Short mmCIF file of C-alpha atoms in Angstrom, two decimals:
data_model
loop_
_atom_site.label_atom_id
_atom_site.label_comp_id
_atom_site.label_asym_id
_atom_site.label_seq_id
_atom_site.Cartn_x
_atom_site.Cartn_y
_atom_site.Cartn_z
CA UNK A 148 13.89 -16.23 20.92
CA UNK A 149 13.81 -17.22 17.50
CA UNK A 150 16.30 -14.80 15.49
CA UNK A 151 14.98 -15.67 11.98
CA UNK A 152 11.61 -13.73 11.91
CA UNK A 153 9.88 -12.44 9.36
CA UNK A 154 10.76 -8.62 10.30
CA UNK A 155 11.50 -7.56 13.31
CA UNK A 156 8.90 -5.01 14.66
CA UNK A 157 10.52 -1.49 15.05
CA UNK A 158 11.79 0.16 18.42
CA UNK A 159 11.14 3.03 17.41
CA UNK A 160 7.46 3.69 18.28
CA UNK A 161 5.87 7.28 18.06
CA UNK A 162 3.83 8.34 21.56
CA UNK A 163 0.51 8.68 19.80
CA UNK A 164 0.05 5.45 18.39
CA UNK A 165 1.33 3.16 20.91
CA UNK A 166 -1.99 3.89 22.80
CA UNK A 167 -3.91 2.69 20.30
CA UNK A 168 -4.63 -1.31 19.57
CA UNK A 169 -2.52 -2.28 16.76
CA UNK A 170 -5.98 -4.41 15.61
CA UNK A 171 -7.58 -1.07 15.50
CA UNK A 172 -4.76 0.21 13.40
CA UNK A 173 -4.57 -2.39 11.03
CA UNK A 174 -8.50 -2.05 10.72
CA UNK A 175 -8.24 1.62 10.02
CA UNK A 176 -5.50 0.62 7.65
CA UNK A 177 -7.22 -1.72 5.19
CA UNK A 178 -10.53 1.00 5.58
CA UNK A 179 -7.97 4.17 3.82
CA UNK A 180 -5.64 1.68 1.69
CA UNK A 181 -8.71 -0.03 -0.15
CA UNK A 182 -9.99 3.73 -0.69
CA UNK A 183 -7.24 4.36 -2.88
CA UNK A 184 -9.25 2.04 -5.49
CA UNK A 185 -12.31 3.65 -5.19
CA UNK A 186 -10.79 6.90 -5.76
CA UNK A 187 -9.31 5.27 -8.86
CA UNK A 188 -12.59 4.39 -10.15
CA UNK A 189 -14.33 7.46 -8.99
CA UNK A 190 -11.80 9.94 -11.25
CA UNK A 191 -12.03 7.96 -14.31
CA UNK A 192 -15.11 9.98 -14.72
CA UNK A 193 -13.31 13.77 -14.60
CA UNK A 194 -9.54 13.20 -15.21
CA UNK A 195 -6.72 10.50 -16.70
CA UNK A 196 -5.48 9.10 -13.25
CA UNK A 197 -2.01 9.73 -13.54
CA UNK A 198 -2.97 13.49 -13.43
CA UNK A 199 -5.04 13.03 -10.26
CA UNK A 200 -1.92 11.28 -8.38
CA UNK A 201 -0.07 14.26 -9.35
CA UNK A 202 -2.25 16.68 -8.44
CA UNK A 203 -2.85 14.02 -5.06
CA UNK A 204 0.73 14.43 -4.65
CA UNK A 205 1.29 18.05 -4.91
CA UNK A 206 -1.24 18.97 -2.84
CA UNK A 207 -0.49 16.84 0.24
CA UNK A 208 2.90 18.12 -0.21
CA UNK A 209 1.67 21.85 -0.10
CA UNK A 210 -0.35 20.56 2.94
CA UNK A 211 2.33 19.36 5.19
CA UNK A 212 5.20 21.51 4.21
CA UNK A 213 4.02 24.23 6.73
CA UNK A 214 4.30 21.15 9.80
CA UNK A 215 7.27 19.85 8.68
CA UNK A 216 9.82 22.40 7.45
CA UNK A 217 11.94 22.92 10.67
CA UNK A 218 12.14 19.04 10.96
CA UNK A 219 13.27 18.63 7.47
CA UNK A 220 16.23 21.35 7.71
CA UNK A 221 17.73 19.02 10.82
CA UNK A 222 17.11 15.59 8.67
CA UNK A 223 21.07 14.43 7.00
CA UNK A 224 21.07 14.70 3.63
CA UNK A 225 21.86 10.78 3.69
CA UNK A 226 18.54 10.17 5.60
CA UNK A 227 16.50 12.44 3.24
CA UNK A 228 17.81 10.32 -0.11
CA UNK A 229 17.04 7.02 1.72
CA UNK A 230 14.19 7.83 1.95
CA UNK A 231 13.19 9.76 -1.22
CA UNK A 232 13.92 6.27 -2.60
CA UNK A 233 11.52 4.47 -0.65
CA UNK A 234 8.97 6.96 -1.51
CA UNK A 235 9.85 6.72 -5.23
CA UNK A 236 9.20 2.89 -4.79
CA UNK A 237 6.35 2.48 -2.62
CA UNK A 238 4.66 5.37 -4.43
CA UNK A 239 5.73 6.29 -7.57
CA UNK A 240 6.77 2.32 -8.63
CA UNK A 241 3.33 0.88 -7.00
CA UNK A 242 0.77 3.34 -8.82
CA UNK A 243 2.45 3.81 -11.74
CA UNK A 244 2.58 0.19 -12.27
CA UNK A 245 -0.54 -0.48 -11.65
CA UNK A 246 -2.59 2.38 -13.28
CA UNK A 247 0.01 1.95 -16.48
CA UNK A 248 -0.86 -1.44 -16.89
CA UNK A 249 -4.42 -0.91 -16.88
CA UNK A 250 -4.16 2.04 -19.23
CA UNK A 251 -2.45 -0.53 -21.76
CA UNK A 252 -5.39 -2.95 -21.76
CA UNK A 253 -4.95 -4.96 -18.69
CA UNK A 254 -8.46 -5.33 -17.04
CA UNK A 255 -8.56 -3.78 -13.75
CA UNK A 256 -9.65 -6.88 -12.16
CA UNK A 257 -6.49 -8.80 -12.84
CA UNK A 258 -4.51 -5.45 -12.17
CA UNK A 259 -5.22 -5.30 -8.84
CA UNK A 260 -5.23 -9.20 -8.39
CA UNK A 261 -1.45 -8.93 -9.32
CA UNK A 262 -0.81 -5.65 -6.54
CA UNK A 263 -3.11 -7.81 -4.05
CA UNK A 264 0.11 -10.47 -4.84
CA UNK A 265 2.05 -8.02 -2.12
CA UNK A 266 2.08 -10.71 1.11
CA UNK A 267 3.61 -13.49 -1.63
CA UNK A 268 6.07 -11.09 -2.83
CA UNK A 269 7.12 -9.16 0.26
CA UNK A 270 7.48 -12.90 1.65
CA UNK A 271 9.63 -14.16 -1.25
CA UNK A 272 11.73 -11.31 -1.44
CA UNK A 273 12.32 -12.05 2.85
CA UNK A 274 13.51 -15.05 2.22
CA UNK A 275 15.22 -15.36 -1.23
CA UNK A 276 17.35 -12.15 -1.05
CA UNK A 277 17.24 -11.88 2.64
CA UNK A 278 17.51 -14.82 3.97
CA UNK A 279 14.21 -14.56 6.35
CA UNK A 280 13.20 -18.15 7.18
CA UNK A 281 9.73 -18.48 7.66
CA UNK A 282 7.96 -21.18 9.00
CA UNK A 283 5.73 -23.22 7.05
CA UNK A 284 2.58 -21.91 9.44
CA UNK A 285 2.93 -18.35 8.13
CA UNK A 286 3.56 -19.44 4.42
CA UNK A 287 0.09 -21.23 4.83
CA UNK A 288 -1.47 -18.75 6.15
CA UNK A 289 -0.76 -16.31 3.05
CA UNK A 290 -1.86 -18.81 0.57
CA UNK A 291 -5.22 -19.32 2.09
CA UNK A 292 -5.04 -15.42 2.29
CA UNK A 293 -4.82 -15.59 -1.13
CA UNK A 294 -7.27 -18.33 -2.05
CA UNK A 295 -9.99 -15.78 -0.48
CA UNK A 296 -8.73 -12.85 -2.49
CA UNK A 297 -9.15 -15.14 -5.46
CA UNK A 298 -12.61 -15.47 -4.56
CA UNK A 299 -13.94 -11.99 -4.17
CA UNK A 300 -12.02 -10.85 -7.21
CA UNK A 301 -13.21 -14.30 -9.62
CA UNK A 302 -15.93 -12.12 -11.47
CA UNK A 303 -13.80 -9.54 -12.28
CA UNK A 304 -10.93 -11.74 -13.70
CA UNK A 305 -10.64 -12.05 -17.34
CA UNK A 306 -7.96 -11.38 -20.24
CA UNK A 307 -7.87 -8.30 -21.64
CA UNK A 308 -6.03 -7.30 -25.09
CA UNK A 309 -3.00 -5.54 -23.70
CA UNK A 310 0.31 -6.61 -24.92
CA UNK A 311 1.72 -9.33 -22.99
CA UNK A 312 4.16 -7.01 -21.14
CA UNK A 313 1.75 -4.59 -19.77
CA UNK A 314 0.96 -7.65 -17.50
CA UNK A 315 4.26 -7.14 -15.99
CA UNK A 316 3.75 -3.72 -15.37
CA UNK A 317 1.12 -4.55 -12.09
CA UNK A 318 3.72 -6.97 -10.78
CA UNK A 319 6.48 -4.81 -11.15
CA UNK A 320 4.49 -2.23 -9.02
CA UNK A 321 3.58 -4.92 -6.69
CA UNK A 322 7.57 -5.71 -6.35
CA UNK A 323 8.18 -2.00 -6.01
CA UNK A 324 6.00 -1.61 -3.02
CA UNK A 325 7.54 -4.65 -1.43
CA UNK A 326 10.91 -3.32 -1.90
CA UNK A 327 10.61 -0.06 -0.43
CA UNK A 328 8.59 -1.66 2.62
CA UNK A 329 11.56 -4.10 3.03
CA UNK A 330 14.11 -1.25 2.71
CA UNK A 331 12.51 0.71 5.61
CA UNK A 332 11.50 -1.96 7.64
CA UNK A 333 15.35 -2.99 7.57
CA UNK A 334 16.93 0.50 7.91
CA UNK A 335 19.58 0.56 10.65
CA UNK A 336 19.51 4.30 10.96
CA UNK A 337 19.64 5.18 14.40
CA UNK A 338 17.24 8.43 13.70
CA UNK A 339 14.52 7.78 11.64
CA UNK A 340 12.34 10.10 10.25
CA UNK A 341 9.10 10.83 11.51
CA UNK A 342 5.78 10.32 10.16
CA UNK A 343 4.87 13.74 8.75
CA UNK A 344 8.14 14.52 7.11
CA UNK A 345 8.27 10.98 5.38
CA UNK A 346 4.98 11.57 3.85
CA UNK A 347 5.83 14.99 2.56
CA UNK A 348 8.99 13.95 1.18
CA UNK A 349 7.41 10.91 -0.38
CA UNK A 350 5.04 12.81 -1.90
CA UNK A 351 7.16 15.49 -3.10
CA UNK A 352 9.69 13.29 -4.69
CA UNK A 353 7.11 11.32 -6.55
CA UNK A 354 5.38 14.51 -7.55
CA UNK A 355 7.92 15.32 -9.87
CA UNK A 356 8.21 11.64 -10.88
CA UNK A 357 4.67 11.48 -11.71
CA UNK A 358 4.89 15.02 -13.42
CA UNK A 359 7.14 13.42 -16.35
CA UNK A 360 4.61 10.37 -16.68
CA UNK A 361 1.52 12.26 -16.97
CA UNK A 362 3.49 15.02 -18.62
CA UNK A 363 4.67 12.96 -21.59
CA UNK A 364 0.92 11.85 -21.96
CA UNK A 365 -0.88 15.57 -21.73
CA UNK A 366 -1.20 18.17 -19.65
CA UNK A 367 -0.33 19.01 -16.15
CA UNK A 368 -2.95 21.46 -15.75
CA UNK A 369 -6.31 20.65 -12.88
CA UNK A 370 -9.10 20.50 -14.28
CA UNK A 371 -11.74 22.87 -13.18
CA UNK A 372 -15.01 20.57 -12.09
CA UNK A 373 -16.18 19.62 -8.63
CA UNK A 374 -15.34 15.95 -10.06
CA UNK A 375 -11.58 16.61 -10.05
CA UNK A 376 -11.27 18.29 -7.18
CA UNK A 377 -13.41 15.99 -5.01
CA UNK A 378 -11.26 12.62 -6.61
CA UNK A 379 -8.08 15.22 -5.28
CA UNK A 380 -9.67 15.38 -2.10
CA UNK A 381 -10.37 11.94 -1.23
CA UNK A 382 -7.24 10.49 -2.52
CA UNK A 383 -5.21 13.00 -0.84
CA UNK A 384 -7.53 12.35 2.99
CA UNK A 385 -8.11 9.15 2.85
CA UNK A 386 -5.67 6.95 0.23
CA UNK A 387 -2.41 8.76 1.00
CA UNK A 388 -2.70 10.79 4.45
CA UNK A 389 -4.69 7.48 5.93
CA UNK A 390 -3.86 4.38 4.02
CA UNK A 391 0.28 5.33 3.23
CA UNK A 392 0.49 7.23 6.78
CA UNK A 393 -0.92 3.92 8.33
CA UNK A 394 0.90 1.44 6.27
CA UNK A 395 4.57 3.26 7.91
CA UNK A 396 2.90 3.63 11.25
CA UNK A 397 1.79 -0.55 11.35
CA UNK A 398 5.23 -1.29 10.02
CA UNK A 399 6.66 0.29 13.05
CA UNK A 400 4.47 -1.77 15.05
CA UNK A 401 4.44 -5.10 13.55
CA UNK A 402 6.06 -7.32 11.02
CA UNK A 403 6.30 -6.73 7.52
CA UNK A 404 5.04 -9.81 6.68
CA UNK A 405 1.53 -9.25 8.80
CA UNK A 406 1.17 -5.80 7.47
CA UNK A 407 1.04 -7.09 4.16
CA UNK A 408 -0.73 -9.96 4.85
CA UNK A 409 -3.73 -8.08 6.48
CA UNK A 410 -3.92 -5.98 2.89
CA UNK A 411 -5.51 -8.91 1.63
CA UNK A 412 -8.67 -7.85 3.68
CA UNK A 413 -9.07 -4.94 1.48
CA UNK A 414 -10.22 -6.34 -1.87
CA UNK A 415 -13.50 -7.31 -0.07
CA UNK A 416 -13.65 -3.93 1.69
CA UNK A 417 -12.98 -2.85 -1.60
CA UNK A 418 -16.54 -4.42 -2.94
CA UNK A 419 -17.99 -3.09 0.10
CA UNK A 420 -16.82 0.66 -0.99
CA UNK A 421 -17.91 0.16 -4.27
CA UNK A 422 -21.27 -1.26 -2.89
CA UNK A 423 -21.77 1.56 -0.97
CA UNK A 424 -20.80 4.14 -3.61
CA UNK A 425 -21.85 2.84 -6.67
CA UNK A 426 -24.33 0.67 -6.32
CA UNK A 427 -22.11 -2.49 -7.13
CA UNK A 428 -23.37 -5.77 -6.49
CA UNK A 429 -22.39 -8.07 -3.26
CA UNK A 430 -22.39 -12.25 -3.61
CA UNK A 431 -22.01 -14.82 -1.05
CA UNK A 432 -18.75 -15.29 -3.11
CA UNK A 433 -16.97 -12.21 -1.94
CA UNK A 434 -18.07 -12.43 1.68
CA UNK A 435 -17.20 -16.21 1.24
CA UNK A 436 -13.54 -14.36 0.27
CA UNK A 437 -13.90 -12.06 3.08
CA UNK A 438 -13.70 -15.16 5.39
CA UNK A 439 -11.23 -16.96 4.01
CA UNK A 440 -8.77 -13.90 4.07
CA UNK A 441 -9.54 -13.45 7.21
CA UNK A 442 -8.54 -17.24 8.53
CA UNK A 443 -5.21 -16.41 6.42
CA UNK A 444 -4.17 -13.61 7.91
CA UNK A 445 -5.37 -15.10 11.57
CA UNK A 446 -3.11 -17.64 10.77
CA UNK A 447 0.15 -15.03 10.24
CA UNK A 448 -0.40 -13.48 12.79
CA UNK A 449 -1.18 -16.40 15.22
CA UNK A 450 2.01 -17.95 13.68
CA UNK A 451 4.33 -14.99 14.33
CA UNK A 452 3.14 -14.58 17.71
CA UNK A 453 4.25 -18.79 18.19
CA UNK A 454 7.43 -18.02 16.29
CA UNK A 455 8.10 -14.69 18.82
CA UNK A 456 7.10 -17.46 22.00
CA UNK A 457 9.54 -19.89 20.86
#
């Protein structure tokens, strides 16, 4: 077998999931993760969105502290700062980033083109700092997968007025995700942590991170309208409960590099939210985009499974 994979697919693999397809996963995944947008765009109405990813935060952590408490008193401290590190990175580092940078002037559009950048990157980092070698089938198949995320996103792209390093801010958020997927996918603890008590500790560890953001830019306080609470609600069900909790549970499943690579399915998903929900026009361009994703990340995942066979 090949030894110079992308990422090697995790041993460890939780009962509940391993009966379920990983296509069906990975589905389910780019359904929650490009949810986390539209729950961006849906606050803007009712709160600064820093405060609702506090609040988003806090509250999942209030949720899940009741199912996870005896597992996180028999966790090594060594385990627990691991991986209050990764959460600081893959949460704190990718949402900050992004949602900064658009608060400074970027325009969303190019925002999220930049975090939709997280195949390339993960993929660079792989091989630059880690050495991954990865054959020339998979690195075509992420630049078509990004030729079609080019295309559903072209309307939206334009320059904005922020200054020229708030542009950095998306990429460095992009980079921060990548990171902390690398740095668990390449953990050689023996024990990892399970699902449940990652999330909470994610989420409690960027709670306080996000606390000194918002809190040097207002107040900490909720906001009492249905508005806030319902943009709580969904980002806390569906953006970090689905799309984080099924981002770790592919990446024990599969390849780092195919996880990430199927995230470029959800900027037209994305459209199709935003259809659905706010009326937002569809165009032969984005479902032109759709496709073209699609053949991208067929071809990762068609060139993996050669690389595995060889």
């Amino acid at each position: 077998m090949n030894q110079h994979l992308s990422i090697s697919p995790s041993a460890s693999r939780p009962v509940w999931h391993q009966a379920i397809p990983l296509l069906l996963l990975e589905a389910a995944l780019v359904l929650t993760w490009s949810s986390g947008f539209i729950g961006a765009r849906f606050s803007l109405d009712y709160a600064p969105p820093l405060l609702v990813v506090f609040w988003r935060c806090v509250v999942v952590t209030l949720l899940l502290l009741p199912f996870v408490a005896r597992q996180l008193i028999t966790i090594p401290p060594a385990l627990l700062l691991k991986n209050a590190g990764i959460g600081l990175l893959a949460m704190t580092g990718y949402v900050a980033g992004v949602t900064q940078g658009i608060a400074l002037g970027v325009p969303a559009g190019l925002a999220a083109l930049f975090a939709d950048l997280l195949p390339m990157g993960m993929a660079l980092l792989a091989a630059v700092v880690l050495g991954q070698r990865l054959v020339w089938q998979i690195w075509a198949g992420l630049v078509v997968g990004l030729i079609g995320v080019v295309l559903v996103t072209h309307s939206a792209l334009k320059w904005g007025d922020a200054p020229l390093w708030a542009y950095g801010l998306p990429l460095l958020g992009m980079f921060s995700l990548a990171i902390a997927t690398l740095w668990q996918k390449h953990s050689t603890t023996s024990r990892p942590m399970k699902l449940l008590p990652n999330l909470w500790l994610q989420c409690f560890i960027s709670s306080f991170a996000f606390a000194i953001i918002q809190g040097t830019q207002g107040s900490l306080a909720p906001i009492a309208s249905s508005g806030f609470a319902l943009s709580v609600a969904w980002t806390v069900g569906l953006a970090t409960l689905g799309g984080y909790g099924l981002y770790w549970v592919c990446l024990r499943r599969a390849t780092a590099t195919r996880v990430a690579s199927v995230l470029y399915l959800s900027p037209p998903v994305t459209m199709l939210w935003a259809w659905a929900m706010f009326n937002e026009p569809l165009s032969w361009q984005i479902a032109l985009g759709m496709v073209v994703s699609g053949v991208g990340v067929w071809m990762v995942i068609r060139a993996e499974a050669r690389q595995v066979a060889s």
